[in-house]
Amino acid sequence: MAAMLAAQFTGLPLSQSPAPQPSFRLGLRPSLAVRARPFAPRAAASAPAVSSKPAEAAAPQVADRTVVRIGLPSKGRMAEQTLSLLKSCQLSVRQLNPRQYTADITLIPNLEVWFQRPKDIVRKLQSGDLDLGIVGFDMVSEYGKGNEDLVVVHDALEFGHCRLSLAVPKEGIFENVNTLEDLLKMPEWTEERPLRVVTGFGYLGDKFLREKGFKHVRFLSADGALESYPPMGMADAIVDLVSSGTTLRENNLKELEGGVVVESQATLVASRKALHKRKGVLEITHELLERLEAHLRATAELMVTANMRGNSAEEVAERVLSQTSLCGLQGPTISPVYCRHDGKVDVEYYAINVVVPQKLLYKSIQQLRSVGGSGVLVTKLTYIFDEETPRWRNLLTELGL
Ligand SMILES: Nc1ncnc2c1ncn2[C@@H]1O[C@H](COP(=O)(O)OP(=O)(O)OP(=O)(O)O)[C@@H](O)[C@H]1O
Ligand SMILES: O=P(O)(O)OC[C@H]1O[C@H](OP(=O)(O)OP(=O)(O)O)[C@H](O)[C@@H]1O
Ligand SMILES: [Mg+2]
């Protein structure tokens, strides 16, 4: 049965599919972990990061390397957002010349930055040429192919949100096809005339459709403008990234219910081997993780400061805590404001500091005013450090440390 399926799924990347391995377990939201779970094994092969000769020749150097390396996207929409996220974490990347592929981060002297294409970041993590990388989860899943050596250290860097999804034309034979089940049941797809799917995600596309029970499928591999293939008559369906849905809409295509292959956003990924064996990788990962988590946590919140008249800190606290949006992370901080009146130091006002979710800012201000708050200041937060980052604890558990 497996052999029959393999014969019917043709197309460039699929014929070389490696043996899938267990999924990346760390820190994944359950939905991603489930979707990333690899398909049943087929032909065995390892991810071809580099041709075998140069890889063998380079191996001793890789082992000897003392500096830690992180791969960042060299181009495309992820490149700029990655740099800006790092900058917000006080980890500005210093690149002497935009054409240089290497750079550094002043605050982490033992870390070398290498700008690479996203797919090469995943390949080089597996080949041992990079230790860490920032890349979309779609790329980790497609080019990592479930390789256990890849560890997703932070699964939600809050940019590059998209989904890998199957889409078909809105009209013609697909007019009444709205779900993956409808597509599966169409009598049109036979061994002689399979469903033609164009994608840049051959591994994930193949695995997904097989798992869903599709038998007569032929994949075409393409890198860009995939949405033009169905209207040009070159494919029946596409498996491509969707974010706003505009590109699909503008090309008269629609997603199918149940057709999402994987949800993606930017992630911090590491090589398990490097975490275990290369000096400095674990420490640098810890610092990156702490900064990223603390920063991402802080971006959703604002610090609100206000003055409030009152007889005592406790009395002011009673009023503030009577409001649902003013409870802060642990509760408001209330401190006396000392003023000099007729040569005497007196407390008439209290300053309230409270962290509120960005989404609730206006409501919080209304509530503050309703209990007598005035002179409200709102400031952005750079970091919120918890006692311990949950993802760090998960990482140590994952590594058996
Ligand atoms: N439309 C999108 N909206 C949000 N994120 C996206 C979108 N398309 C892709 N991404 C994310 O950004 C990553 C990089 O995609 P991008 O299109 O910038 O590069 P690329 O497709 O590798 O290069 P190019 O499009 O220049 O060939 C993807 O792997 C995915 O994680
Ligand atoms: O849902 P939307 O917001 O419209 O985004 C989806 C489009 O974005 C990506 O293409 P990209 O812009 O990277 O061009 P490419 O095809 O050259 O990769 C993706 O391949 C889709 O075509
Ligand atoms: Mg693209």
Short mmCIF file of N, CA and C and ligand atoms in Angstrom, two decimals, residues 77 223-227 240-248, ligand 2:
data_model
loop_
_atom_site.label_atom_id
_atom_site.label_comp_id
_atom_site.label_asym_id
_atom_site.label_seq_id
_atom_site.Cartn_x
_atom_site.Cartn_y
_atom_site.Cartn_z
N ARG A 77 10.54 39.09 4.09
CA ARG A 77 9.82 39.83 5.13
C ARG A 77 10.31 39.52 6.55
N ASP A 223 8.47 27.82 -6.77
CA ASP A 223 8.94 28.68 -5.68
C ASP A 223 8.09 29.92 -5.45
N GLY A 224 7.49 30.45 -6.49
CA GLY A 224 6.78 31.71 -6.29
C GLY A 224 5.58 31.81 -7.23
N ALA A 225 4.72 32.80 -6.96
CA ALA A 225 3.52 33.04 -7.77
C ALA A 225 2.71 31.77 -7.99
N LEU A 226 2.59 31.00 -6.94
CA LEU A 226 1.87 29.72 -7.05
C LEU A 226 0.40 29.92 -7.41
N GLU A 227 -0.13 31.06 -6.96
CA GLU A 227 -1.55 31.33 -7.18
C GLU A 227 -1.88 31.44 -8.67
N ASP A 240 0.08 26.61 -0.23
CA ASP A 240 0.99 27.75 -0.08
C ASP A 240 0.66 28.50 1.21
N LEU A 241 1.55 29.45 1.53
CA LEU A 241 1.36 30.25 2.74
C LEU A 241 0.26 31.28 2.50
N VAL A 242 -0.55 31.46 3.50
CA VAL A 242 -1.63 32.44 3.45
C VAL A 242 -1.52 33.28 4.71
N SER A 243 -1.64 34.59 4.53
CA SER A 243 -1.64 35.44 5.72
C SER A 243 -2.95 36.23 5.75
N SER A 244 -3.03 37.29 4.95
CA SER A 244 -4.28 38.06 4.93
C SER A 244 -5.33 37.39 4.04
N GLY A 245 -4.90 36.56 3.12
CA GLY A 245 -5.82 35.91 2.18
C GLY A 245 -6.02 36.72 0.91
N THR A 246 -5.35 37.88 0.83
CA THR A 246 -5.54 38.76 -0.34
C THR A 246 -5.09 38.09 -1.64
N THR A 247 -3.92 37.46 -1.60
CA THR A 247 -3.39 36.88 -2.84
C THR A 247 -4.33 35.80 -3.38
N LEU A 248 -4.87 35.00 -2.46
CA LEU A 248 -5.83 33.96 -2.91
C LEU A 248 -7.04 34.63 -3.54
O1 LIG B 2 -2.36 35.97 2.23
P1 LIG B 2 -1.46 37.07 1.77
O2 LIG B 2 -1.31 38.14 2.80
O3 LIG B 2 -1.88 37.61 0.46
O4 LIG B 2 0.00 36.46 1.63
C1 LIG B 2 0.21 35.25 0.93
C2 LIG B 2 1.29 35.38 -0.09
O5 LIG B 2 2.53 35.73 0.57
C3 LIG B 2 3.55 34.83 0.12
O6 LIG B 2 4.06 35.26 -1.09
P2 LIG B 2 5.25 36.31 -1.20
O7 LIG B 2 4.73 37.69 -1.00
O8 LIG B 2 6.35 35.90 -0.30
O9 LIG B 2 5.68 36.15 -2.68
P3 LIG B 2 6.40 34.88 -3.34
O10 LIG B 2 5.29 34.08 -3.95
O11 LIG B 2 7.31 35.48 -4.33
O12 LIG B 2 7.13 34.13 -2.24
C4 LIG B 2 2.77 33.54 -0.13
O13 LIG B 2 3.53 32.70 -0.98
C5 LIG B 2 1.49 34.03 -0.75
O14 LIG B 2 1.60 34.17 -2.13
#
